[in-house]
């Protein structure tokens, strides 16, 4: 898959990365910010438990033994529930006794026994060897899998890996001699490795489930049912029924002990613990880690079987699956994960074993063998050797034993070994009865039995090493066979071993402990280990009388403590101490109990003021009387005697401790002084930094907010620094934009090419310029004037480095100065241009300024007159007048005007007082104008005016006469107009009469004809009657004719009568203009009837559309006149002779208004005539029947009499429409 | 109602409970085909309870730190 060299290269890179991480963590720790102070780091470091045994072996175990592998991880989960009780206690003991290893713990508990420490070290060492061997085996075998191929490197993989492990462990774990120090670098790397191995295993799991199969269901269904059942059962195919459950329980027990008592786990969980609070987080994070890392074990096992991998090599499935499917990257990740899992375990295990071996095995030997004393100063190198020794032995074990078992079985051997620690440790911290002899007996028995029942079978199975005891029994006794001890054959080998080792270990520990008494050393630490103060211990001290008044002593201590604390807090301390010592209810105590109380109070008080101060303060309290001190001394003397220590030894020890305390105190004082100095330095540095920061802020504020542009330019002409004001002055959006865009200041900024050259020349000559004004161009080309203050900055050789300077825009100022100059010139010109004499003088009349004319008038120049009194240049009478007027102007503070006559010339003089801010006249301005010519003109005008008035009167008379004539003419015109209008009306009335006559003519004519015919017939009848020729028939014929004629006559006369009546009404209305109620429709019908003679002459028809019931109260004559004029106008103008047409009259009314729409379909009115049709006398047919008054009359009637409006709309060829809008209020509809 | 996870002894109770739960397979509960699900479910719940217990212990510690706090852990 990969070449061995490439894999080695990957490994080298990976290890280098981890080493860098470790260095980083160590530096953080040295800086006081250790990464190990994080509970998650602590929890993940515990994941070292998941070694390559987990990484590769779990799958192998799952394939071979089903779900039994889960016990290895469920056990720690169970144990985690007790961590808050067990682990916290161990951590506290570690802190109290500076415990560095599990052997140290046992030694500390059991009387600082070297024997028990050495035994524990041996157990740990022998238990660790298989486990480390397991890691080496996994790395070596997986290296071969990943690298593959043929290479000479593969022959040296083992030594290479071993060398790598030794070097790495020494570098990170055993670099220093102090074993109590924690290892932040090592912890950081194993935390990172924990993450990597989790990611790697989960990645393979996901690949197996979703990469190779369509999910978990699909994966499991791809297996034969018997294989699936084997994987999902307890004990797999190898165990059934009860044996599998016993195995399950055994494994649980082994795992529960291993999570704490494996030397490397003990080191990580106890020795490396930074805070006991981290245990809380670890108690759920670590089980969660185990759950996640095991979640994919069964799927990977199933996928491996489904892929056809060898079921007897289940431990290679994790790597084999990606390798089999050509996933080289994933395979490499898996290899690195497995390597991480192995390496972190090897590193921690070999490090802690090296410490134990050095302290508890090697050092005692060195002490005893004088030839080895030189090694006392070579302890660090000894530890390195121990590291190498452990790893090399493990490598040997792997090469001898490893091939016989799959990985998971090797791990169980280690678990079985560390299980032997459980009785002695748990008994030691929870049971006060445990003794050193008991611990030694139990641990020895358990250890020997573990070797016999577990280690020897493993060695035997691997190559028949020491096979005799296994097969034939120890000493040839069948009862002592390794896997059937005392004939017990019903248990599997693991359970068998667990059962016998634990039985003997625990049994002997308890039994021997009960039979032996603890030593004084054990009793001394019992309280701290078990957490209980033995009443027997307290009572077994020297027998002294309990006659000391407890309350009195408490008061003494209370009085002293109250100098430092409140009463309630003091009482809390004293009562708490009494509670600890179980002194409640007692009134008197012994001197030893008083000493204990005193120590307890001092310990609690030292938490407030520090140990030294507490000791000193309580010492002054006078708690102990001289007699009590003597008794106490006697008691301790007897105790020393019992301890069998010589006084010299005691003095030596005390001196040692005193000297040590002195050194420590001095060292602490030095440290305090150093800290104080550092604090002072820090304060000073902060002050300086603050001052610098403020100064920088100030300068920055000045730089950013200064109205002047501040700049630094390079000799090449670029801006190196520019502030916002400079950018603004030069028309750029920001300093950055200015600096980016201006690459040559001389060309882009200076208005004239030689501007910058001039500046550089001046800087070269003077070193600086101040207020140099230069023309410059803004970005948009606008010319501005700038004032420059600049300084040349040069290096040591005198070369120009940069130019620092300020630039301000003086365009406005320059403009103002120019304007002021021009203004002064204009004022001066104006002052001198006038022909008046203008004088500025003080209140005394002294001339301050005089214009040229003023001086010239006197034959002098302005300079000659300035400074003299004005009065000196006037004739006496004029001077007096001028003086008076001047004084008056000053007094009244108002201008004085007067006229002066000098030498035949007249002058108009005005003197203006010039007031200051207080209103006091300070100066006077005198203007003297020569008015001689004006005087002469005024006289002339006076004469002309006199003649002009006469002429105006005459002309006014003429105008009045003309005006009167015009008025008369106008009246004449109005009269004529009214006459014409009246004539028009009369003409209209005449037309009406003509029409009426014509209309009446028909019925009258018919009547006359009928009457004539009747008369002729009557005459003929009379002649016939008189002639006697009258016959009946004739008579009857005559009578018939008479009847017909009379009816005809009568009907025609009636019609004539009706016509006359209606015409009469129309005529009356037209002439009288009276108001009355009338039916509008009927009335207009009558009007139309009167127009019938005119209509008959044409082919035009009139259609009237009107509400027949509409009765209004108005002027009927006006309506008659309107309709007549409209019809006659249409007949006259709208139609050519003989042209047919229709005139439509539509009358509607709504909301108090009446709308009369009169429209014809004639030829229309040209636009140029349309706006003139209502003007009087305007007609297009003058001389052909048109008067130009018809529509004018109509307009007046509608707008004035009826208070309405009329408008005309027409287009040539499309007829004309008149719309009359008349308010019914004026007509009052009914 | 406040859960009793900060009480003394709760961790031992959880230990005993989990010990029983994880040893029920010995009593053939549950059925073999459901064993994997049973174990992982119990495992997950166990972690949840451990989390609550850890938090309860932390709360109890905090209460101890406060003036007048009296929880006995």
CSV table of N, CA and C in Angstrom, one decimal, chain A residues 521 529 735:
chain,number,residue,atom,x,y,z
A,521,UNK,N,3.9,3.8,62.4
A,521,UNK,CA,3.9,4.5,61.1
A,521,UNK,C,2.6,4.4,60.4
A,529,UNK,N,-5.5,8.5,55.5
A,529,UNK,CA,-5.9,7.5,54.4
A,529,UNK,C,-7.4,7.1,54.5
A,735,UNK,N,-6.5,59.8,3.6
A,735,UNK,CA,-5.0,59.8,3.5
A,735,UNK,C,-4.5,58.7,2.7
